[in-house]
Short mmCIF file of C-alpha atoms and ligand atoms in Angstrom, two decimals:
data_model
loop_
_atom_site.label_atom_id
_atom_site.label_comp_id
_atom_site.label_asym_id
_atom_site.label_seq_id
_atom_site.Cartn_x
_atom_site.Cartn_y
_atom_site.Cartn_z
CA MET A 64 11.09 13.15 7.23
CA GLY A 65 8.10 10.70 7.31
CA LYS A 66 8.22 7.36 9.11
CA PHE A 67 9.83 4.44 7.18
CA GLN A 68 8.79 1.16 8.68
CA VAL A 69 9.51 -2.46 7.70
CA ILE A 70 6.68 -4.61 9.04
CA ASP A 71 8.76 -7.78 9.48
CA HIS A 72 6.21 -9.80 11.61
CA PRO A 73 7.03 -13.57 11.25
CA LEU A 74 3.77 -14.37 9.60
CA ILE A 75 4.41 -11.59 6.98
CA GLN A 76 7.96 -12.92 6.40
CA HIS A 77 6.64 -16.36 5.94
CA LYS A 78 3.77 -15.34 3.62
CA LEU A 79 6.27 -13.16 1.52
CA THR A 80 8.43 -16.14 0.89
CA ILE A 81 5.53 -17.95 -0.57
CA ILE A 82 4.79 -15.35 -3.21
CA ARG A 83 8.50 -14.65 -4.04
CA ASP A 84 8.74 -18.26 -5.01
CA LYS A 85 8.45 -18.16 -9.03
CA ASN A 86 6.37 -21.45 -8.68
CA CYS A 87 3.65 -19.74 -6.76
CA GLY A 88 0.53 -19.73 -9.05
CA THR A 89 -1.98 -16.95 -9.55
CA LYS A 90 -4.55 -18.24 -7.17
CA VAL A 91 -2.28 -18.45 -4.19
CA PHE A 92 -0.35 -15.41 -5.17
CA ARG A 93 -3.66 -13.44 -4.91
CA GLU A 94 -4.64 -15.04 -1.72
CA VAL A 95 -1.40 -14.44 0.09
CA VAL A 96 -1.10 -10.83 -1.09
CA ASP A 97 -4.57 -10.29 0.32
CA GLU A 98 -3.52 -11.85 3.72
CA ILE A 99 -0.37 -9.87 3.95
CA ALA A 100 -2.18 -6.69 3.30
CA MET A 101 -4.63 -7.41 6.06
CA LEU A 102 -1.78 -8.09 8.57
CA MET A 103 -0.10 -4.83 7.44
CA ALA A 104 -3.15 -3.00 8.08
CA TYR A 105 -2.99 -3.55 11.81
CA GLU A 106 0.37 -1.60 11.94
CA VAL A 107 -0.48 0.89 9.29
CA SER A 108 -3.61 1.87 11.37
CA ARG A 109 -1.85 1.77 14.74
CA ASP A 110 -2.06 5.67 15.17
CA MET A 111 -5.68 6.15 14.11
CA PRO A 112 -7.25 8.54 16.50
CA LEU A 113 -9.58 7.47 19.42
CA GLU A 114 -12.13 9.44 21.49
CA ASP A 115 -14.04 8.65 24.55
CA ILE A 116 -17.59 7.55 24.46
CA GLU A 117 -20.10 6.75 27.36
CA ILE A 118 -21.64 3.20 27.19
CA GLU A 119 -23.33 0.93 29.61
CA THR A 120 -21.87 -2.70 29.95
CA PRO A 121 -24.16 -5.19 31.38
CA ILE A 122 -22.52 -4.23 34.68
CA THR A 123 -22.12 -0.52 34.88
CA PRO A 124 -21.84 2.79 32.83
CA SER A 125 -18.48 3.18 31.55
CA THR A 126 -16.14 5.57 29.48
CA GLN A 127 -14.52 3.57 26.61
CA LYS A 128 -12.60 4.27 23.39
CA THR A 129 -13.92 4.36 19.90
CA LEU A 130 -12.48 5.47 16.56
CA SER A 131 -12.85 9.23 16.30
CA GLY A 132 -14.41 9.22 12.87
CA LYS A 133 -11.28 10.21 11.08
CA LYS A 134 -12.20 8.62 7.73
CA VAL A 135 -9.97 6.50 5.68
CA ALA A 136 -9.66 5.96 1.97
CA ILE A 137 -7.67 3.18 0.36
CA VAL A 138 -6.05 4.17 -2.88
CA PRO A 139 -4.83 1.21 -5.02
CA ILE A 140 -2.37 2.19 -7.70
CA LEU A 141 -3.66 0.17 -10.62
CA ARG A 142 -3.24 -2.60 -11.56
CA ALA A 143 -1.17 -4.28 -8.85
CA GLY A 144 -2.55 -2.31 -5.86
CA ILE A 145 -5.93 -3.80 -6.35
CA GLY A 146 -4.60 -7.01 -4.84
CA MET A 147 -4.15 -5.28 -1.42
CA VAL A 148 -7.52 -3.60 -1.07
CA ASP A 149 -9.68 -6.36 0.04
CA GLY A 150 -7.41 -7.33 2.78
CA ILE A 151 -7.41 -3.96 4.41
CA LEU A 152 -11.11 -3.62 4.00
CA GLU A 153 -11.49 -6.64 6.15
CA LEU A 154 -10.13 -4.60 8.95
CA ILE A 155 -11.47 -1.13 7.97
CA PRO A 156 -14.69 -2.13 6.14
CA ALA A 157 -16.14 1.43 5.98
CA ALA A 158 -13.21 2.82 4.13
CA LYS A 159 -13.88 4.31 0.64
CA VAL A 160 -11.74 3.30 -2.27
CA GLY A 161 -10.20 5.64 -4.77
CA HIS A 162 -8.30 4.35 -7.92
CA ILE A 163 -5.28 5.78 -9.69
CA GLY A 164 -4.11 3.98 -12.84
CA MET A 165 -0.33 4.15 -13.54
CA PHE A 166 1.91 2.22 -15.92
CA ARG A 167 5.55 2.24 -16.00
CA ASP A 168 7.22 2.63 -19.50
CA GLU A 169 9.32 -0.58 -19.89
CA GLU A 170 12.26 1.10 -21.40
CA THR A 171 12.59 4.41 -19.52
CA PHE A 172 10.75 3.32 -16.40
CA GLU A 173 8.77 6.72 -16.38
CA PRO A 174 5.37 6.41 -14.94
CA HIS A 175 2.29 7.41 -16.92
CA GLU A 176 -1.24 8.29 -15.24
CA TYR A 177 -4.16 6.86 -17.11
CA PHE A 178 -7.00 6.85 -14.62
CA PHE A 179 -7.96 8.90 -11.54
CA LYS A 180 -11.25 8.52 -9.57
CA MET A 181 -11.35 9.34 -5.91
CA PRO A 182 -14.07 9.88 -3.22
CA GLU A 183 -15.09 13.54 -3.26
CA ASP A 184 -13.74 14.30 0.19
CA ILE A 185 -10.19 13.06 -0.08
CA ASP A 186 -8.93 16.35 1.42
CA SER A 187 -10.34 15.29 4.87
CA ARG A 188 -9.48 11.65 4.71
CA GLN A 189 -6.58 9.61 5.83
CA LEU A 190 -5.34 7.90 2.57
CA PHE A 191 -3.62 4.50 2.54
CA ILE A 192 -1.96 4.31 -0.89
CA VAL A 193 -1.29 0.68 -1.77
CA ASP A 194 0.89 -0.98 -4.39
CA PRO A 195 2.89 -4.11 -3.96
CA MET A 196 6.12 -2.70 -5.40
CA LEU A 197 8.14 0.39 -4.81
CA ALA A 198 10.97 0.04 -7.35
CA THR A 199 12.28 3.35 -8.73
CA GLY A 200 9.55 5.18 -6.81
CA GLY A 201 8.36 6.91 -10.05
CA SER A 202 4.87 5.42 -9.92
CA ALA A 203 4.36 6.22 -6.18
CA ILE A 204 5.82 9.77 -6.56
CA MET A 205 3.51 10.79 -9.50
CA ALA A 206 0.46 9.18 -7.64
CA ILE A 207 1.02 11.24 -4.57
CA ASP A 208 1.82 14.41 -6.74
CA SER A 209 -1.56 13.87 -8.29
CA LEU A 210 -3.42 13.26 -5.07
CA LYS A 211 -1.86 16.41 -3.52
CA LYS A 212 -2.90 18.48 -6.48
CA ARG A 213 -6.51 17.49 -5.74
CA GLY A 214 -6.11 18.39 -2.05
CA ALA A 215 -5.02 15.17 -0.30
CA SER A 216 -2.63 15.95 2.55
CA ASN A 217 -2.69 13.01 4.92
CA MET A 218 -1.26 9.92 3.24
CA LYS A 219 0.62 6.79 3.93
CA PHE A 220 2.24 4.60 1.36
CA VAL A 221 1.95 0.82 1.97
CA CYS A 222 3.95 -1.76 -0.15
CA LEU A 223 5.09 -5.34 0.05
CA VAL A 224 8.62 -4.97 -1.27
CA ALA A 225 10.63 -1.88 -1.65
CA ALA A 226 14.01 -1.02 -3.26
CA PRO A 227 16.35 1.29 -1.34
CA GLU A 228 16.37 3.45 -4.67
CA GLY A 229 12.70 3.75 -4.36
CA VAL A 230 12.48 4.45 -0.69
CA LYS A 231 15.10 7.27 -1.08
CA ALA A 232 13.32 8.91 -4.02
CA LEU A 233 9.93 8.87 -2.37
CA GLN A 234 11.26 10.22 0.84
CA GLU A 235 12.99 12.96 -0.97
CA ALA A 236 10.00 13.79 -3.05
CA HIS A 237 7.34 13.47 -0.31
CA PRO A 238 9.07 13.64 2.97
CA ASP A 239 5.59 14.17 4.77
CA VAL A 240 4.41 10.60 3.57
CA ASP A 241 5.02 7.67 5.93
CA ILE A 242 6.33 4.55 4.03
CA TYR A 243 5.44 0.94 5.12
CA THR A 244 6.89 -2.20 3.57
CA ALA A 245 6.90 -5.82 4.37
CA ALA A 246 10.47 -6.04 3.03
CA LEU A 247 13.36 -3.82 2.08
CA ASP A 248 15.21 -5.63 -0.68
CA GLU A 249 18.69 -5.40 -2.08
CA ARG A 250 18.49 -3.18 -5.15
CA LEU A 251 17.09 -2.62 -8.75
CA ASN A 252 18.37 -4.61 -11.72
CA GLU A 253 19.04 -2.91 -15.06
CA GLN A 254 15.48 -3.73 -16.19
CA GLY A 255 14.08 -1.78 -13.23
CA TYR A 256 13.04 -4.82 -11.30
CA ILE A 257 13.60 -5.43 -7.60
CA VAL A 258 16.07 -7.98 -6.66
CA PRO A 259 15.32 -10.45 -5.17
CA GLY A 260 11.78 -9.12 -5.41
CA LEU A 261 8.81 -11.18 -6.64
CA GLY A 262 8.84 -10.43 -10.32
CA ASP A 263 6.00 -8.35 -12.07
CA ALA A 264 3.38 -8.05 -9.42
CA GLY A 265 0.55 -7.08 -11.71
CA ASP A 266 1.28 -9.94 -14.22
CA ARG A 267 1.41 -12.34 -11.24
CA LEU A 268 -1.83 -11.19 -9.68
CA PHE A 269 -3.76 -11.34 -12.76
CA GLY A 270 -2.13 -13.93 -14.75
CA THR A 271 -1.26 -11.91 -17.63
CA LYS A 272 2.14 -13.34 -18.41
C1 LIG B 981 4.41 -1.79 -11.13
C2 LIG B 981 4.04 -1.85 -9.75
C3 LIG B 981 4.27 -0.25 -9.43
C4 LIG B 981 5.42 0.16 -10.28
C5 LIG B 981 6.56 0.21 -9.50
O1 LIG B 981 3.36 -1.37 -11.93
O2 LIG B 981 2.94 -2.25 -9.33
O3 LIG B 981 3.12 0.51 -9.61
O4 LIG B 981 5.49 -0.86 -11.25
O5 LIG B 981 7.73 0.67 -10.31
P1 LIG B 981 8.37 2.10 -10.01
O6 LIG B 981 8.41 2.27 -8.46
O7 LIG B 981 9.67 1.99 -10.78
O8 LIG B 981 7.44 3.19 -10.62
P2 LIG B 981 3.42 -1.60 -13.66
O9 LIG B 981 3.78 -0.32 -14.11
O10 LIG B 981 4.07 -2.79 -13.93
O11 LIG B 981 1.73 -1.74 -13.86
P3 LIG B 981 0.91 -2.83 -13.55
O12 LIG B 981 0.53 -2.83 -11.95
O13 LIG B 981 -0.49 -2.56 -14.38
O14 LIG B 981 1.45 -4.20 -13.86
N1 LIG B 982 7.28 -3.46 -10.81
C1 LIG B 982 7.12 -4.87 -10.59
O1 LIG B 982 5.90 -5.30 -10.53
N2 LIG B 982 8.03 -5.54 -10.09
C2 LIG B 982 9.21 -4.98 -9.89
O2 LIG B 982 10.27 -5.60 -9.42
C3 LIG B 982 9.60 -3.57 -10.28
C4 LIG B 982 8.46 -2.93 -10.79
#
Protein backbone atom coordinates (compact mmCIF):
# COMPACT_ATOMS: atom_id res chain seq x y z
CA MET A 1 0.00 0.00 0.00
CA GLY A 2 1.28 3.46 -0.87
CA LYS A 3 1.86 6.11 1.75
CA PHE A 4 -1.07 8.22 2.94
CA GLN A 5 0.03 11.43 4.62
CA VAL A 6 -1.89 14.40 5.99
CA ILE A 7 0.47 17.37 5.80
CA ASP A 8 -0.97 19.31 8.72
CA HIS A 9 1.71 21.93 9.31
CA PRO A 10 0.19 24.85 11.28
CA LEU A 11 0.72 27.25 8.37
CA ILE A 12 -1.16 24.88 6.08
CA GLN A 13 -4.03 24.42 8.55
CA HIS A 14 -4.31 28.20 8.95
CA LYS A 15 -4.35 28.81 5.20
CA LEU A 16 -6.84 26.01 4.60
CA THR A 17 -9.25 27.65 7.05
CA ILE A 18 -9.03 30.86 5.00
CA ILE A 19 -10.11 29.13 1.79
CA ARG A 20 -12.77 26.97 3.46
CA ASP A 21 -14.62 30.16 4.46
CA LYS A 22 -17.46 30.77 1.99
CA ASN A 23 -16.74 34.50 2.16
CA CYS A 24 -13.23 34.07 0.74
CA GLY A 25 -13.24 35.67 -2.72
CA THR A 26 -11.60 34.43 -5.90
CA LYS A 27 -8.43 36.54 -5.59
CA VAL A 28 -7.55 35.39 -2.08
CA PHE A 29 -8.70 31.83 -2.80
CA ARG A 30 -6.30 31.62 -5.74
CA GLU A 31 -3.39 33.15 -3.83
CA VAL A 32 -3.83 30.89 -0.82
CA VAL A 33 -4.20 27.70 -2.88
CA ASP A 34 -0.90 28.66 -4.50
CA GLU A 35 0.75 29.15 -1.09
CA ILE A 36 -0.54 25.86 0.31
CA ALA A 37 0.67 23.97 -2.76
CA MET A 38 4.14 25.47 -2.30
CA LEU A 39 4.25 24.47 1.36
CA MET A 40 3.07 20.95 0.54
CA ALA A 41 5.75 20.61 -2.13
CA TYR A 42 8.44 20.59 0.58
CA GLU A 43 7.00 17.41 2.07
CA VAL A 44 6.00 15.78 -1.18
CA SER A 45 9.55 16.18 -2.53
CA ARG A 46 11.20 14.96 0.68
CA ASP A 47 12.38 11.66 -0.83
CA MET A 48 13.82 13.12 -4.04
CA PRO A 49 17.09 11.30 -4.65
CA LEU A 50 20.42 13.06 -4.09
CA GLU A 51 23.92 12.31 -5.34
CA ASP A 52 27.39 13.49 -4.39
CA ILE A 53 29.22 16.11 -6.41
CA GLU A 54 32.66 17.60 -5.96
CA ILE A 55 32.75 21.37 -5.59
CA GLU A 56 35.17 23.94 -4.25
CA THR A 57 33.98 26.25 -1.54
CA PRO A 58 36.02 29.46 -1.07
CA ILE A 59 37.86 27.48 1.63
CA THR A 60 38.39 23.94 0.33
CA PRO A 61 37.38 21.24 -2.17
CA SER A 62 34.35 19.42 -0.76
CA THR A 63 31.89 16.64 -1.55
CA GLN A 64 28.29 17.89 -1.35
CA LYS A 65 24.77 16.80 -2.26
CA THR A 66 22.82 17.70 -5.37
CA LEU A 67 19.51 16.45 -6.78
CA SER A 68 20.32 13.38 -8.84
CA GLY A 69 18.55 14.45 -11.98
CA LYS A 70 15.42 12.37 -11.42
CA LYS A 71 13.12 14.58 -13.40
CA VAL A 72 9.74 15.77 -12.20
CA ALA A 73 6.52 16.57 -14.03
CA ILE A 74 3.56 18.24 -12.37
CA VAL A 75 0.22 16.98 -13.70
CA PRO A 76 -2.78 19.14 -12.80
CA ILE A 77 -6.22 17.58 -13.25
CA LEU A 78 -8.18 20.33 -15.02
CA ARG A 79 -9.55 22.63 -14.12
CA ALA A 80 -8.96 23.01 -10.41
CA GLY A 81 -5.53 21.35 -10.38
CA ILE A 82 -4.16 24.31 -12.32
CA GLY A 83 -4.37 26.36 -9.13
CA MET A 84 -1.67 24.20 -7.51
CA VAL A 85 0.91 24.25 -10.30
CA ASP A 86 2.66 27.59 -9.80
CA GLY A 87 3.23 27.04 -6.09
CA ILE A 88 5.06 23.76 -6.78
CA LEU A 89 6.99 25.32 -9.67
CA GLU A 90 8.35 27.91 -7.27
CA LEU A 91 10.22 25.10 -5.52
CA ILE A 92 10.92 22.89 -8.54
CA PRO A 93 11.20 25.41 -11.38
CA ALA A 94 12.62 22.96 -13.92
CA ALA A 95 9.63 20.61 -13.66
CA LYS A 96 7.62 20.02 -16.81
CA VAL A 97 3.84 20.28 -16.71
CA GLY A 98 1.38 17.83 -18.27
CA HIS A 99 -2.36 18.47 -18.33
CA ILE A 100 -5.22 16.03 -17.99
CA GLY A 101 -8.78 17.31 -18.33
CA MET A 102 -11.48 15.57 -16.32
CA PHE A 103 -14.98 16.62 -15.40
CA ARG A 104 -17.35 14.86 -13.06
CA ASP A 105 -20.94 14.20 -14.13
CA GLU A 106 -23.02 16.11 -11.58
CA GLU A 107 -25.67 13.37 -11.33
CA THR A 108 -23.66 10.15 -11.41
CA PHE A 109 -20.28 11.55 -10.19
CA GLU A 110 -18.69 9.55 -13.03
CA PRO A 111 -15.52 11.19 -14.34
CA HIS A 112 -14.96 11.90 -18.05
CA GLU A 113 -11.60 12.61 -19.64
CA TYR A 114 -11.58 15.42 -22.22
CA PHE A 115 -7.92 16.42 -22.57
CA PHE A 116 -4.52 14.74 -22.27
CA LYS A 117 -1.19 16.36 -23.06
CA MET A 118 2.00 15.18 -21.36
CA PRO A 119 5.74 15.63 -21.71
CA GLU A 120 7.03 12.88 -24.03
CA ASP A 121 9.16 11.21 -21.36
CA ILE A 122 6.52 10.68 -18.62
CA ASP A 123 7.70 7.08 -18.28
CA SER A 124 11.01 8.29 -16.82
CA ARG A 125 9.66 11.12 -14.68
CA GLN A 126 8.41 11.38 -11.14
CA LEU A 127 4.84 12.70 -11.55
CA PHE A 128 3.11 14.89 -8.99
CA ILE A 129 -0.59 14.69 -9.90
CA VAL A 130 -2.38 17.65 -8.35
CA ASP A 131 -6.07 18.35 -7.74
CA PRO A 132 -7.42 20.24 -4.73
CA MET A 133 -10.27 17.75 -4.13
CA LEU A 134 -10.31 13.97 -3.67
CA ALA A 135 -14.02 13.27 -3.27
CA THR A 136 -15.28 9.90 -4.59
CA GLY A 137 -11.80 9.37 -6.04
CA GLY A 138 -13.21 8.74 -9.53
CA SER A 139 -11.32 11.57 -11.25
CA ALA A 140 -7.99 10.72 -9.64
CA ILE A 141 -8.37 7.00 -10.39
CA MET A 142 -9.23 7.61 -14.04
CA ALA A 143 -6.40 10.15 -14.44
CA ILE A 144 -3.90 7.66 -13.02
CA ASP A 145 -5.32 4.83 -15.20
CA SER A 146 -4.76 7.05 -18.20
CA LEU A 147 -1.20 7.95 -17.18
CA LYS A 148 -0.31 4.30 -16.54
CA LYS A 149 -1.64 3.33 -20.00
CA ARG A 150 0.82 5.85 -21.46
CA GLY A 151 3.77 4.40 -19.51
CA ALA A 152 3.89 6.43 -16.30
CA SER A 153 4.82 4.40 -13.23
CA ASN A 154 6.21 6.75 -10.61
CA MET A 155 3.35 8.89 -9.27
CA LYS A 156 2.28 10.79 -6.20
CA PHE A 157 -1.20 12.28 -5.81
CA VAL A 158 -1.40 15.63 -4.00
CA CYS A 159 -4.66 17.27 -2.90
CA LEU A 160 -5.81 19.86 -0.39
CA VAL A 161 -8.95 18.18 0.97
CA ALA A 162 -9.73 14.46 0.86
CA ALA A 163 -12.82 12.47 1.82
CA PRO A 164 -12.27 9.07 3.47
CA GLU A 165 -14.30 7.48 0.65
CA GLY A 166 -11.92 8.89 -1.98
CA VAL A 167 -8.78 7.88 -0.11
CA LYS A 168 -10.05 4.30 0.21
CA ALA A 169 -11.07 4.07 -3.43
CA LEU A 170 -7.77 5.51 -4.69
CA GLN A 171 -5.69 3.26 -2.42
CA GLU A 172 -7.61 0.20 -3.63
CA ALA A 173 -7.34 1.14 -7.31
CA HIS A 174 -3.72 2.29 -7.22
CA PRO A 175 -1.92 0.94 -4.14
CA ASP A 176 1.42 1.98 -5.65
CA VAL A 177 0.56 5.71 -5.57
CA ASP A 178 1.36 7.79 -2.49
CA ILE A 179 -1.39 10.20 -1.42
CA TYR A 180 -0.71 13.54 0.26
CA THR A 181 -3.46 15.81 1.52
CA ALA A 182 -3.62 18.94 3.66
CA ALA A 183 -6.79 17.67 5.38
CA LEU A 184 -8.81 14.49 5.73
CA ASP A 185 -12.44 15.59 6.08
CA GLU A 186 -15.49 13.80 7.49
CA ARG A 187 -17.42 12.42 4.53
CA LEU A 188 -19.20 13.04 1.24
CA ASN A 189 -22.73 14.41 1.13
CA GLU A 190 -25.51 13.20 -1.20
CA GLN A 191 -24.35 15.60 -3.91
CA GLY A 192 -20.83 14.16 -3.82
CA TYR A 193 -19.33 17.21 -2.10
CA ILE A 194 -16.79 16.87 0.68
CA VAL A 195 -18.08 17.83 4.16
CA PRO A 196 -17.05 20.29 5.51
CA GLY A 197 -14.85 20.75 2.42
CA LEU A 198 -14.54 24.04 0.62
CA GLY A 199 -17.24 23.75 -2.05
CA ASP A 200 -16.53 23.50 -5.75
CA ALA A 201 -12.81 24.13 -6.07
CA GLY A 202 -12.87 24.88 -9.81
CA ASP A 203 -15.69 27.41 -9.50
CA ARG A 204 -14.06 29.11 -6.53
CA LEU A 205 -10.66 29.32 -8.26
CA PHE A 206 -11.96 30.65 -11.53
CA GLY A 207 -14.99 32.59 -10.31
CA THR A 208 -17.42 30.63 -12.48
CA LYS A 209 -20.28 30.51 -9.98
C1 LIG B 1 -13.61 18.42 -9.12
C2 LIG B 1 -12.24 18.32 -8.48
C3 LIG B 1 -11.81 16.93 -8.84
C4 LIG B 1 -13.11 16.17 -8.80
C5 LIG B 1 -13.16 15.39 -7.51
O1 LIG B 1 -13.51 18.66 -10.47
O2 LIG B 1 -11.36 19.33 -8.92
O3 LIG B 1 -11.22 16.82 -10.13
O4 LIG B 1 -14.16 17.13 -8.84
O5 LIG B 1 -14.28 14.59 -7.46
P1 LIG B 1 -14.19 13.00 -7.49
O6 LIG B 1 -13.08 12.61 -6.55
O7 LIG B 1 -15.54 12.58 -7.01
O8 LIG B 1 -13.92 12.57 -8.89
P2 LIG B 1 -14.79 18.94 -11.39
O9 LIG B 1 -15.24 17.68 -12.03
O10 LIG B 1 -15.80 19.72 -10.61
O11 LIG B 1 -14.18 19.81 -12.56
P3 LIG B 1 -13.51 21.28 -12.53
O12 LIG B 1 -12.17 21.16 -11.85
O13 LIG B 1 -13.39 21.62 -13.97
O14 LIG B 1 -14.44 22.21 -11.79
N1 LIG C 1 -15.32 18.53 -6.33
C1 LIG C 1 -15.18 19.72 -5.70
O1 LIG C 1 -14.74 20.70 -6.30
N2 LIG C 1 -15.55 19.79 -4.41
C2 LIG C 1 -16.03 18.74 -3.73
O2 LIG C 1 -16.34 18.88 -2.52
C3 LIG C 1 -16.17 17.52 -4.40
C4 LIG C 1 -15.80 17.44 -5.71
